[in-house]
Amino acid sequence: LMILQGAWPPLIILGIVTTTISAASGCMIGAPRVFQALSADNLFPFLKFFAESHGEHRLPYRAYVLTFIITCAIILIELITNFFLAAFAIMNFACFDASAARSPGFRPGISWYNKNLSLGGAILCVIMMFVFSWKLSLVAFGIFAALYIFIKNRKKSSKVNWGSSHQANRYRKVLSNVLKLTHSEQHVKNYRPQILVLTGNPAARQVLVDFADCITKGTNLLICGHVVPYPSLVGATVIAEKLKERYTQWLHDHKIKAFYCAVSQTSLRAGVQILLQNAGVGKMQPNILLIGYKDTWLSQFEEGKMAELHDYWGVINDAFASNLSICIFRNGNEGLDTSGYITDETDKFFLKLPQMSITKFSPLADDLSRGIKKKQHRPKASNMKLDTIRPRPIRQSTMDALSNVMHRTPSGNLAHVPSEGSFGGHPSNQHQKVNMKFRNRIKDGVVDVWWLYDDGGLTWLLAYLLTTHPSFVEDAKLRVFTTCPRNASPEKVQENVEHMLKKFRITFKEVTVIVYEERELYPETQDEYNDIIEVINADSENPGISEEILKENEMRTRRFMLQREYLLEHSSASDLVIMTLPVASTSIVMSPLYNLWLEMLSRDMPPMLFIRGNHTSVMTLDS
């Protein structure tokens, strides 16, 4: 056709031959190098042979030979035109996609480049494929689709990163959506629990992380906060980045959709205040603070570790003062600390970080200044001498030790973690039980909700979320308990609660109304109270709780002791107990009396979640 339309046929033939040679030479240069890169990334099995390069310019001779054979074979079966057009279509669309993502890394060298021209070229190539032969076009599309799916799956397992335009587009879309969310008005129908859970090292508090994940379920914001006990220095930023890299991968490997956020502060309370102020972005900020119950508070009181206790009480008080909702979770008598079950060397090292001393100087200068001879090799983290007396300013040697641990892990980075369900090695049955407690569904479970006052509906919302998929108590029977004074009608209270739950579309098994009566406490309850008071007020000259405060709150304390008896009577065999968190003044929260109340309510009970909303409605009757 071109010869018939041309002025001089030999010129047309020369042009076709020249164009063919140019295209073929381009493919013979470019395609083998791309194939060599694919082989080097180990995306295709048994192709490592073609990753070999030769000479100063790393020429892929082996890939040249294979490309020549494949090209000849495709020419013989008349697929070459469709493959050329498919390759050009993909190349044009890749340029358009990178331009649409507005990635700073995509900088075309041609000044008159236009992304719409690239998109039009891609569309024209696809149209021409079907004009030539729709059957061969479907075959070509099938081959390209199979290769794409295979490379995509292999890329995930081999952790190869090519900086694709898909990554750039994902960032652009997320940023755009977060900005739109920031300027949108909130509505109670769209309320979501966005939780900041104070886990510390997530690997050492996995039960707390798993429990929080049962609430957020990967569809709500979950941030694992970690206050690293170091002064807030520039050197601590490097440590925080290493920790972030490590535990972000740990969360991913344990299939927990959450963010890890670490700050360095010598005071727990000051660190949490920083997290409360800065965690999140825009409207994606925590509205619930979830902390674990401090099981060791009595022993710390005996040992005189009052600074730690005041920090813990201060965190609770700051949550109240910040108008945040707060949840306190107690895992029965088992506790939340699973660090004793960690056998992985890298995780053990991170647990020892708070004990290590560091300065901003280089390790060589620091060692020479102390008269230590130069070492041929840096010490390994497993045999480093740890300063267990007190944390001091951060020293470079700890960052070197972090790198040392990183290089000694099998994967070559801090992402190496033990397999799910264990922390490496051969875990004991006890370890498996602790590690998987809130990951395995309890069949025919029972969840008790003790609703003592209205907090905006957060108690009901979290109870609903915990009993829906996925959760360790999904589809559990929900039993509701509430109280009323003697002068009120229990039947009327029960009717009102049942009517409210039905309007909120919350499925429940039964509602029980307990009428408070003035009766004598059981001797065991009184003995437990006396034992705690004896520890708190062991120093008669400087008692933990003054007689004045005890007398002022005598009626409330007695009420909580009576509440304990009701809890043991009705909920001691449940799988989870959800209860309204007692509200108190700052002077009470910052004293051992508040911990005494929580201790009396939760001791010897199943896993227990105390909830206090901020009196903002989180549930609505509208669909």
Coordinates of C-alpha atoms in Angstrom, one line a residue:
L1 CA 0.0 0.0 0.0
M2 CA 2.8 2.4 0.8
I3 CA 4.6 1.6 -2.5
L4 CA 1.4 2.3 -4.4
Q5 CA 1.0 5.7 -2.7
G6 CA 4.7 6.6 -2.8
A7 CA 6.5 8.7 -5.4
W8 CA 9.5 6.4 -5.7
P9 CA 9.2 2.7 -4.6
P10 CA 12.9 2.1 -3.7
L11 CA 12.8 5.0 -1.2
I12 CA 9.8 3.4 0.5
I13 CA 11.5 0.0 0.7
L14 CA 14.7 1.7 2.1
G15 CA 12.6 3.5 4.7
I16 CA 10.9 0.3 5.9
V17 CA 14.1 -1.6 6.1
T18 CA 15.8 1.3 8.0
T19 CA 12.9 1.6 10.4
T20 CA 12.9 -2.2 11.0
I21 CA 16.6 -2.3 11.7
S22 CA 16.3 0.7 14.1
A23 CA 13.5 -0.9 16.0
A24 CA 15.1 -4.3 16.1
S25 CA 18.4 -2.9 17.3
G26 CA 16.7 -0.9 20.0
C27 CA 14.9 -3.9 21.2
M28 CA 18.1 -6.0 21.1
I29 CA 19.8 -3.4 23.3
G30 CA 16.9 -2.6 25.7
A31 CA 15.1 -5.9 26.1
P32 CA 18.1 -8.0 27.2
R33 CA 19.0 -5.5 29.9
V34 CA 15.4 -5.5 31.2
F35 CA 15.5 -9.3 31.2
Q36 CA 18.8 -9.3 33.0
A37 CA 17.4 -7.1 35.7
L38 CA 14.3 -9.4 36.1
S39 CA 16.6 -12.4 36.5
A40 CA 18.8 -10.6 39.0
D41 CA 15.8 -9.7 41.1
N42 CA 14.9 -13.4 41.1
L43 CA 11.4 -12.8 40.0
F44 CA 11.3 -15.8 37.7
P45 CA 12.6 -19.2 39.0
F46 CA 15.5 -20.9 37.2
L47 CA 16.5 -17.7 35.4
K48 CA 19.4 -16.7 37.6
F49 CA 21.7 -17.9 34.8
F50 CA 20.7 -14.9 32.6
A51 CA 21.6 -12.4 35.3
E52 CA 25.3 -12.8 34.6
S53 CA 27.0 -9.7 33.1
H54 CA 30.3 -9.4 31.1
G55 CA 32.8 -6.7 30.6
E56 CA 33.2 -3.2 31.9
H57 CA 29.7 -2.2 30.8
R58 CA 28.1 -5.3 32.3
L59 CA 26.7 -6.5 28.9
P60 CA 24.1 -9.2 29.1
Y61 CA 25.5 -11.6 26.5
R62 CA 23.4 -14.5 27.6
A63 CA 20.2 -12.4 27.6
Y64 CA 21.1 -11.3 24.1
V65 CA 21.1 -14.8 22.8
L66 CA 17.8 -15.7 24.5
T67 CA 16.1 -12.5 23.2
F68 CA 17.3 -13.2 19.7
I69 CA 15.8 -16.7 19.8
I70 CA 12.5 -15.4 21.3
T71 CA 12.3 -12.6 18.7
C72 CA 12.8 -15.1 15.8
A73 CA 10.1 -17.4 17.2
I74 CA 7.6 -14.6 17.6
I75 CA 8.3 -13.4 14.0
L76 CA 7.6 -16.9 12.7
I77 CA 4.2 -17.2 14.4
E78 CA 3.2 -13.6 13.3
L79 CA 2.8 -12.2 16.8
I80 CA 5.5 -9.6 16.5
T81 CA 3.2 -6.7 15.5
N82 CA 0.8 -7.2 18.4
F83 CA 3.7 -7.5 20.9
F84 CA 5.3 -4.4 19.6
L85 CA 2.0 -2.5 19.9
A86 CA 1.3 -4.0 23.4
A87 CA 4.8 -2.9 24.5
F88 CA 4.3 0.6 23.2
A89 CA 0.8 0.8 24.7
I90 CA 2.2 -0.2 28.2
M91 CA 5.1 2.3 27.8
N92 CA 2.8 5.1 26.9
F93 CA 0.4 4.4 29.7
A94 CA 3.2 4.1 32.2
C95 CA 4.3 7.6 31.2
F96 CA 0.7 8.9 31.6
D97 CA 0.3 7.2 35.0
A98 CA 3.6 8.6 36.3
S99 CA 2.6 12.1 35.1
A100 CA -0.9 11.8 36.7
A101 CA 0.7 10.8 40.0
R102 CA 2.8 14.0 39.9
S103 CA 5.8 12.2 41.3
P104 CA 8.8 14.5 41.6
G105 CA 10.9 11.5 40.4
F106 CA 9.3 11.5 37.0
R107 CA 11.0 14.2 34.9
P108 CA 10.6 13.8 31.1
G109 CA 13.6 15.1 29.1
I110 CA 11.4 16.2 26.2
S111 CA 10.1 19.7 26.7
W112 CA 7.0 19.2 24.6
Y113 CA 5.9 16.0 26.4
N114 CA 2.2 15.9 27.3
K115 CA 0.6 13.2 29.5
N116 CA -2.6 13.3 27.4
L117 CA -0.6 12.5 24.3
S118 CA 0.8 9.5 26.1
L119 CA -2.7 8.3 27.0
G120 CA -3.9 8.8 23.4
G121 CA -0.9 6.9 22.1
A122 CA -1.7 4.0 24.4
I123 CA -5.3 3.9 23.3
L124 CA -4.4 4.0 19.6
C125 CA -1.9 1.1 20.1
V126 CA -4.7 -1.0 21.6
I127 CA -7.1 -0.1 18.8
M128 CA -4.5 -1.0 16.1
M129 CA -3.9 -4.4 17.8
F130 CA -7.5 -5.3 17.4
V131 CA -7.7 -3.9 13.9
F132 CA -4.8 -6.2 12.7
S133 CA -6.1 -9.3 14.5
W134 CA -8.5 -9.5 17.4
K135 CA -7.6 -13.2 18.0
L136 CA -3.9 -12.5 18.2
S137 CA -4.6 -9.4 20.3
L138 CA -6.5 -11.5 22.9
V139 CA -3.6 -14.0 22.9
A140 CA -1.1 -11.2 23.5
F141 CA -3.3 -9.7 26.3
G142 CA -3.5 -13.1 27.9
I143 CA 0.3 -13.5 27.9
F144 CA 0.9 -10.0 29.3
A145 CA -1.8 -10.5 32.0
A146 CA -0.3 -13.8 33.1
L147 CA 3.2 -12.3 33.2
Y148 CA 1.9 -9.3 35.2
I149 CA 0.1 -11.4 37.8
F150 CA 3.1 -13.6 38.2
I151 CA 5.6 -10.7 38.6
K152 CA 3.3 -9.0 41.0
N153 CA 3.0 -12.0 43.3
R154 CA 6.8 -12.7 43.0
K155 CA 7.5 -9.1 43.8
K156 CA 5.7 -9.3 47.1
S157 CA 7.5 -12.4 48.2
S158 CA 11.0 -11.2 47.1
K159 CA 10.5 -7.6 48.5
V160 CA 11.8 -6.0 45.2
N161 CA 11.1 -2.3 45.0
W162 CA 11.1 -0.7 41.6
G163 CA 9.5 2.6 42.6
S164 CA 6.4 2.0 40.5
S165 CA 3.9 4.7 39.5
H166 CA 1.3 2.8 41.5
Q167 CA 3.2 3.7 44.7
A168 CA 3.2 7.4 43.6
N169 CA -0.5 7.3 42.8
R170 CA -1.3 5.7 46.2
Y171 CA 0.5 8.5 48.0
R172 CA -1.3 11.2 46.0
K173 CA -4.7 9.6 46.6
V174 CA -4.1 9.1 50.3
L175 CA -2.9 12.7 50.7
S176 CA -5.9 14.1 48.8
N177 CA -8.4 12.0 50.8
V178 CA -6.8 13.0 54.2
L179 CA -7.1 16.7 53.2
K180 CA -10.7 16.3 52.1
L181 CA -11.4 14.5 55.4
T182 CA -9.8 17.4 57.4
H183 CA -12.3 19.9 55.9
S184 CA -15.4 17.7 56.2
E185 CA -17.7 18.1 59.2
Q186 CA -18.0 15.2 61.6
H187 CA -21.4 13.5 62.1
V188 CA -22.3 11.0 64.8
K189 CA -23.4 8.5 62.1
N190 CA -19.8 8.4 60.9
Y191 CA -18.1 8.2 64.3
R192 CA -15.2 5.8 64.4
P193 CA -13.2 4.7 67.4
Q194 CA -9.6 5.9 66.7
I195 CA -7.4 4.4 69.4
L196 CA -4.0 5.3 70.8
V197 CA -3.0 2.2 72.7
L198 CA 0.0 2.5 75.0
T199 CA 1.8 -0.7 74.2
G200 CA 5.4 0.2 74.8
N201 CA 7.3 -2.5 72.9
P202 CA 4.4 -4.1 70.9
A203 CA 6.2 -7.5 70.8
A204 CA 6.2 -7.5 74.6
R205 CA 2.5 -6.5 74.9
Q206 CA 1.1 -8.6 72.1
V207 CA -2.1 -9.5 74.0
L208 CA -2.9 -5.7 74.4
V209 CA -2.2 -5.1 70.7
D210 CA -4.4 -8.1 69.7
F211 CA -7.2 -6.9 72.0
A212 CA -7.1 -3.4 70.5
D213 CA -7.2 -4.9 67.0
C214 CA -10.4 -6.7 67.9
I215 CA -12.0 -3.3 68.3
T216 CA -10.5 -1.5 65.3
K217 CA -10.6 -4.6 63.0
G218 CA -8.3 -2.9 60.5
T219 CA -11.1 -0.4 59.5
N220 CA -10.4 2.1 62.2
L221 CA -7.3 4.0 63.2
L222 CA -5.0 2.2 65.6
I223 CA -1.7 3.7 66.8
C224 CA 0.7 1.8 69.1
G225 CA 2.3 4.4 71.3
H226 CA 5.8 3.7 72.7
V227 CA 7.5 6.1 75.2
V228 CA 11.2 5.2 75.0
P229 CA 12.8 6.2 78.3
Y230 CA 15.5 8.5 77.0
P231 CA 16.1 12.2 77.0
S232 CA 14.6 13.9 74.0
L233 CA 17.8 14.4 72.1
V234 CA 18.6 14.4 68.4
G235 CA 20.4 11.0 68.9
A236 CA 17.2 9.5 70.1
T237 CA 15.6 10.2 66.8
V238 CA 17.8 7.6 65.1
I239 CA 16.8 5.0 67.8
A240 CA 13.1 5.9 67.2
E241 CA 13.5 5.4 63.5
K242 CA 15.1 2.0 63.9
L243 CA 12.3 1.0 66.3
K244 CA 9.7 2.3 63.8
E245 CA 11.2 0.2 61.0
R246 CA 11.3 -2.8 63.2
Y247 CA 7.8 -2.8 64.7
T248 CA 6.1 -1.5 61.6
Q249 CA 7.2 -4.7 60.0
W250 CA 6.3 -6.7 63.1
L251 CA 2.7 -5.4 62.9
H252 CA 2.6 -6.2 59.2
D253 CA 3.9 -9.8 59.8
H254 CA 1.3 -10.3 62.5
K255 CA -1.5 -9.0 60.2
I256 CA -2.3 -6.1 62.5
K257 CA -3.4 -3.0 60.6
A258 CA -1.9 -0.4 62.9
F259 CA 0.8 2.4 63.1
Y260 CA 3.7 2.4 65.4
C261 CA 4.7 5.7 67.0
A262 CA 7.7 6.2 69.3
V263 CA 8.8 9.2 71.3
S264 CA 11.7 9.6 73.6
Q265 CA 11.1 11.0 77.1
T266 CA 12.4 10.1 80.5
S267 CA 8.9 10.6 82.0
L268 CA 6.1 8.3 80.9
R269 CA 3.5 11.0 81.5
A270 CA 5.5 13.6 79.5
G271 CA 5.9 11.2 76.6
V272 CA 2.2 10.4 76.6
Q273 CA 1.4 14.1 76.5
I274 CA 3.5 14.4 73.4
L275 CA 1.7 11.5 71.8
L276 CA -1.7 12.9 72.7
Q277 CA -0.8 16.2 71.1
N278 CA 1.0 15.0 68.0
A279 CA -0.2 11.4 67.1
G280 CA -2.2 11.3 63.9
V281 CA -2.8 13.8 61.1
G282 CA -5.8 16.0 60.4
K283 CA -9.0 14.3 61.4
M284 CA -7.1 11.0 61.6
Q285 CA -6.3 11.5 65.3
P286 CA -7.0 9.3 68.3
N287 CA -10.2 10.0 70.2
I288 CA -9.7 7.0 72.6
L289 CA -6.7 6.3 74.9
L290 CA -6.3 2.6 75.7
I291 CA -3.9 1.6 78.5
G292 CA -3.2 -1.6 80.3
Y293 CA -3.9 -2.0 84.0
K294 CA -0.8 -1.7 86.2
D295 CA -0.9 -5.1 87.9
T296 CA 2.3 -4.4 89.9
W297 CA 1.2 -1.2 91.5
L298 CA 1.0 -2.6 95.0
S299 CA 4.5 -4.1 94.8
Q300 CA 5.9 -0.9 93.4
F301 CA 4.2 0.9 96.2
E302 CA 6.0 -1.3 98.7
E303 CA 9.3 -0.7 96.9
G304 CA 8.8 3.0 97.0
K305 CA 8.7 3.5 93.2
M306 CA 6.2 6.3 93.5
A307 CA 7.5 8.2 90.5
E308 CA 6.3 5.5 88.2
L309 CA 3.0 5.3 89.9
H310 CA 2.4 9.0 89.7
D311 CA 3.3 8.9 86.0
Y312 CA 0.7 6.2 85.5
W313 CA -2.0 8.1 87.5
G314 CA -1.0 11.3 85.6
V315 CA -1.7 9.6 82.3
I316 CA -5.2 8.7 83.4
N317 CA -5.8 12.2 84.7
D318 CA -4.5 13.8 81.5
A319 CA -6.9 11.7 79.5
F320 CA -9.8 13.0 81.6
A321 CA -8.5 16.6 81.3
S322 CA -8.0 16.3 77.5
N323 CA -11.7 15.4 77.1
L324 CA -10.6 12.1 75.6
S325 CA -12.4 8.8 76.0
I326 CA -10.3 6.4 78.0
C327 CA -10.2 2.6 78.4
I328 CA -8.2 0.6 80.9
F329 CA -7.8 -3.1 80.1
R330 CA -6.9 -5.8 82.6
N331 CA -6.2 -9.3 81.3
G332 CA -7.4 -11.1 84.4
N333 CA -4.6 -12.3 86.6
E334 CA -2.4 -13.2 83.6
G335 CA -1.2 -9.6 83.0
L336 CA -0.2 -8.1 79.7
D337 CA 3.6 -8.5 79.8
T338 CA 4.7 -11.3 77.4
S339 CA 8.4 -10.3 77.3
G340 CA 9.3 -13.4 79.3
Y341 CA 8.3 -15.6 76.3
I342 CA 10.5 -13.8 73.8
T343 CA 13.4 -15.9 72.6
D344 CA 14.3 -14.0 69.4
E345 CA 17.7 -12.4 69.8
T346 CA 16.7 -9.2 68.1
D347 CA 13.5 -8.7 70.1
K348 CA 15.5 -9.3 73.3
F349 CA 17.9 -6.6 72.3
F350 CA 15.1 -4.1 71.9
L351 CA 13.8 -5.0 75.3
K352 CA 17.1 -4.0 76.8
L353 CA 17.3 -0.6 75.1
P354 CA 16.1 1.3 78.2
Q355 CA 19.0 -0.1 80.1
M356 CA 21.7 1.0 77.7
S357 CA 23.8 4.2 78.1
I358 CA 24.6 6.4 75.2
T359 CA 26.1 9.9 74.3
K360 CA 26.1 12.0 71.2
F361 CA 29.8 11.4 70.7
S362 CA 31.3 8.8 68.4
P363 CA 32.0 5.4 70.0
L364 CA 35.8 5.7 69.3
A365 CA 36.1 9.1 70.9
D366 CA 34.0 8.0 73.8
D367 CA 36.1 4.8 74.4
L368 CA 39.4 6.7 74.1
S369 CA 38.2 9.3 76.6
R370 CA 37.6 6.6 79.1
G371 CA 41.0 5.0 78.5
I372 CA 39.7 1.9 76.6
K373 CA 41.9 0.5 73.9
K374 CA 40.7 0.5 70.3
K375 CA 38.8 -2.7 69.4
Q376 CA 39.3 -4.5 66.1
H377 CA 35.6 -5.3 65.9
R378 CA 32.6 -3.6 67.4
P379 CA 30.9 -5.6 70.2
K380 CA 27.9 -7.8 69.5
A381 CA 24.7 -6.8 71.2
S382 CA 24.3 -10.2 72.9
N383 CA 27.5 -9.7 75.0
M384 CA 27.5 -6.0 75.6
K385 CA 27.7 -4.8 79.1
L386 CA 24.5 -3.1 80.1
D387 CA 24.2 -0.2 82.5
T388 CA 21.3 -1.3 84.7
I389 CA 21.6 1.5 87.2
R390 CA 19.9 4.4 85.3
P391 CA 19.5 5.6 81.8
R392 CA 21.9 8.3 80.7
P393 CA 22.1 10.5 77.6
I394 CA 22.2 8.5 74.3
R395 CA 25.6 7.3 73.1
Q396 CA 26.4 6.4 69.5
S397 CA 27.4 2.9 70.4
T398 CA 23.8 1.8 71.0
M399 CA 23.0 2.9 67.4
D400 CA 26.0 0.9 66.3
A401 CA 24.7 -2.1 68.2
L402 CA 21.3 -1.6 66.5
S403 CA 23.0 -1.8 63.1
N404 CA 25.0 -4.8 64.4
V405 CA 21.8 -6.7 65.3
M406 CA 20.3 -5.6 62.0
H407 CA 23.2 -7.1 60.0
R408 CA 23.2 -10.4 62.0
T409 CA 19.5 -11.2 61.3
P410 CA 18.9 -13.8 58.6
S411 CA 17.0 -11.3 56.4
G412 CA 19.7 -8.7 56.7
N413 CA 17.4 -6.1 58.2
L414 CA 15.3 -5.4 61.2
A415 CA 12.2 -6.9 59.6
H416 CA 13.1 -10.4 60.7
V417 CA 10.6 -11.6 63.2
P418 CA 9.6 -15.0 64.6
S419 CA 6.8 -16.9 63.0
E420 CA 3.2 -16.1 64.0
G421 CA 2.2 -17.8 67.2
S422 CA 5.7 -17.9 68.7
F423 CA 8.8 -15.8 69.2
G424 CA 11.1 -18.2 67.5
G425 CA 12.5 -21.6 68.5
H426 CA 10.2 -24.2 70.0
P427 CA 7.6 -22.4 72.2
S428 CA 6.0 -24.0 75.1
N429 CA 2.3 -24.6 75.2
Q430 CA 1.9 -21.9 77.8
H431 CA 3.6 -19.4 75.5
Q432 CA 1.2 -20.4 72.7
K433 CA -1.8 -19.9 75.0
V434 CA -0.7 -16.4 76.0
N435 CA 0.4 -15.3 72.6
M436 CA -2.8 -16.4 70.8
K437 CA -5.4 -15.7 73.5
F438 CA -7.1 -12.8 71.7
R439 CA -6.7 -14.3 68.3
N440 CA -8.7 -17.5 68.6
R441 CA -12.4 -17.2 68.7
I442 CA -14.2 -18.4 71.8
K443 CA -17.1 -20.7 71.0
D444 CA -20.4 -19.8 72.8
G445 CA -18.7 -16.9 74.5
V446 CA -20.4 -14.7 77.1
V447 CA -19.7 -10.9 77.4
D448 CA -21.1 -9.0 80.3
V449 CA -21.6 -5.2 80.1
W450 CA -22.0 -3.4 83.4
W451 CA -23.6 -0.1 82.5
L452 CA -23.5 2.2 85.5
Y453 CA -24.0 5.6 83.8
D454 CA -24.4 7.1 80.4
D455 CA -21.1 8.1 78.8
G456 CA -22.4 9.0 75.3
G457 CA -22.8 5.4 74.1
L458 CA -19.1 4.4 73.8
T459 CA -19.6 1.5 76.2
W460 CA -22.4 0.1 73.9
L461 CA -20.4 0.8 70.7
L462 CA -17.3 -1.0 71.9
A463 CA -19.3 -3.9 73.2
Y464 CA -20.9 -4.2 69.8
L465 CA -17.6 -4.1 67.9
L466 CA -16.0 -6.7 70.2
T467 CA -18.9 -9.1 69.5
T468 CA -18.7 -8.8 65.7
H469 CA -16.3 -10.4 63.2
P470 CA -13.4 -10.6 63.6
S471 CA -12.9 -10.9 67.3
F472 CA -12.1 -13.5 70.0
V473 CA -15.7 -13.1 71.3
E474 CA -17.5 -12.6 68.1
D475 CA -21.2 -13.8 68.2
A476 CA -20.9 -14.0 72.0
K477 CA -24.0 -13.7 74.1
L478 CA -24.3 -10.2 75.4
R479 CA -25.6 -9.9 78.9
V480 CA -26.4 -6.4 80.3
F481 CA -26.2 -5.5 84.0
T482 CA -27.3 -2.2 85.5
T483 CA -28.2 -0.9 88.9
C484 CA -30.9 1.2 90.5
P485 CA -31.6 2.6 93.9
R486 CA -34.2 1.0 96.3
N487 CA -36.7 3.8 95.6
A488 CA -36.8 3.1 91.8
S489 CA -38.7 0.4 90.0
P490 CA -36.4 -2.4 88.7
E491 CA -39.0 -3.4 86.1
K492 CA -39.2 0.1 84.7
V493 CA -35.4 0.4 84.5
Q494 CA -35.1 -2.9 82.7
E495 CA -37.8 -1.9 80.3
N496 CA -36.0 1.4 79.5
V497 CA -32.7 -0.3 79.0
E498 CA -34.2 -3.0 76.7
H499 CA -36.0 -0.4 74.7
M500 CA -32.8 1.7 74.3
L501 CA -30.8 -1.3 73.1
K502 CA -33.4 -2.3 70.6
K503 CA -33.5 1.3 69.2
F504 CA -29.7 1.2 68.9
R505 CA -30.0 -2.2 67.1
I506 CA -27.8 -4.0 69.6
T507 CA -28.5 -7.7 70.0
F508 CA -28.5 -8.8 73.6
K509 CA -29.5 -11.9 75.6
E510 CA -30.9 -10.5 78.8
V511 CA -30.9 -7.4 80.9
T512 CA -30.5 -7.7 84.7
V513 CA -31.2 -4.9 87.1
I514 CA -29.5 -5.1 90.5
V515 CA -31.1 -3.1 93.4
Y516 CA -28.4 -1.8 95.8
E517 CA -29.2 -2.7 99.3
E518 CA -27.6 -1.7 102.5
R519 CA -26.2 -5.0 103.7
E520 CA -23.1 -6.2 105.4
L521 CA -20.1 -7.0 103.2
Y522 CA -18.7 -10.5 103.1
P523 CA -15.7 -11.0 105.4
E524 CA -13.5 -11.9 102.4
T525 CA -14.3 -8.6 100.7
Q526 CA -13.4 -6.6 103.9
D527 CA -10.2 -8.7 104.3
E528 CA -9.1 -7.9 100.8
Y529 CA -9.7 -4.2 101.3
N530 CA -7.8 -4.3 104.6
D531 CA -4.8 -6.1 103.0
I532 CA -4.5 -3.4 100.4
I533 CA -4.9 -0.5 102.9
E534 CA -2.2 -2.2 105.0
V535 CA 0.3 -2.1 102.2
I536 CA -0.6 1.5 101.2
N537 CA -0.5 2.9 104.7
A538 CA 2.4 0.8 105.9
D539 CA 4.2 4.0 106.8
S540 CA 2.1 5.4 109.6
E541 CA 3.9 8.7 109.6
N542 CA 3.4 9.2 105.9
P543 CA 0.4 7.1 104.8
G544 CA -0.4 6.7 101.1
I545 CA -4.1 7.6 101.7
S546 CA -4.8 10.0 104.5
E547 CA -7.6 9.3 106.9
E548 CA -9.4 12.4 105.7
I549 CA -9.6 11.2 102.1
L550 CA -10.7 7.7 103.2
K551 CA -13.4 9.2 105.4
E552 CA -14.6 11.6 102.6
N553 CA -14.9 8.7 100.1
E554 CA -16.1 6.0 102.5
M555 CA -19.5 5.7 100.9
R556 CA -18.1 5.4 97.4
T557 CA -15.4 2.9 98.5
R558 CA -18.1 0.8 100.2
R559 CA -20.2 1.0 97.0
F560 CA -17.3 -0.3 94.9
M561 CA -16.7 -3.1 97.4
L562 CA -20.3 -4.1 97.1
Q563 CA -20.0 -3.9 93.3
R564 CA -17.1 -6.3 93.5
E565 CA -19.4 -8.9 95.2
Y566 CA -22.0 -8.5 92.5
L567 CA -19.3 -8.9 89.8
L568 CA -18.0 -12.1 91.4
E569 CA -21.5 -13.4 91.7
H570 CA -22.7 -12.8 88.2
S571 CA -19.6 -12.4 85.9
S572 CA -16.8 -14.4 87.3
A573 CA -17.3 -17.1 84.6
S574 CA -17.7 -14.8 81.7
D575 CA -15.2 -14.5 78.9
L576 CA -15.1 -10.7 78.9
V577 CA -16.4 -8.0 81.3
I578 CA -17.0 -4.5 80.1
M579 CA -17.6 -1.9 82.8
T580 CA -18.1 1.8 83.1
L581 CA -14.9 3.4 84.5
P582 CA -15.4 5.3 87.8
V583 CA -15.1 9.0 87.4
A584 CA -13.3 11.0 90.1
S585 CA -11.7 14.3 90.8
T586 CA -8.0 15.0 90.1
S587 CA -7.1 14.6 93.7
I588 CA -8.6 11.1 93.8
V589 CA -7.2 10.0 90.5
M590 CA -3.7 11.1 91.5
S591 CA -3.9 9.1 94.7
P592 CA -3.7 5.3 95.5
L593 CA -7.4 5.4 96.3
Y594 CA -8.4 5.3 92.6
N595 CA -6.2 2.3 92.0
L596 CA -7.7 0.7 95.1
W597 CA -11.2 1.0 93.5
L598 CA -10.0 -0.5 90.2
E599 CA -8.2 -3.3 92.0
M600 CA -11.3 -4.2 94.1
L601 CA -13.5 -4.2 90.9
S602 CA -11.1 -6.3 88.7
R603 CA -9.2 -8.6 91.0
D604 CA -9.7 -12.3 90.2
M605 CA -12.0 -11.4 87.4
P606 CA -11.9 -12.5 83.7
P607 CA -10.4 -10.0 81.2
M608 CA -12.0 -6.7 82.1
L609 CA -12.3 -3.5 80.1
F610 CA -13.1 -0.2 81.9
I611 CA -14.6 2.4 79.6
R612 CA -15.2 6.1 80.1
G613 CA -16.6 8.1 77.2
N614 CA -16.3 11.9 77.1
H615 CA -20.1 12.4 77.1
T616 CA -20.1 13.1 73.4
S617 CA -22.7 11.0 71.5
V618 CA -21.1 8.2 69.4
M619 CA -24.3 6.4 68.5
T620 CA -27.5 7.5 66.8
L621 CA -30.9 6.1 66.2
D622 CA -30.6 7.1 62.5
S623 CA -29.5 4.4 60.0

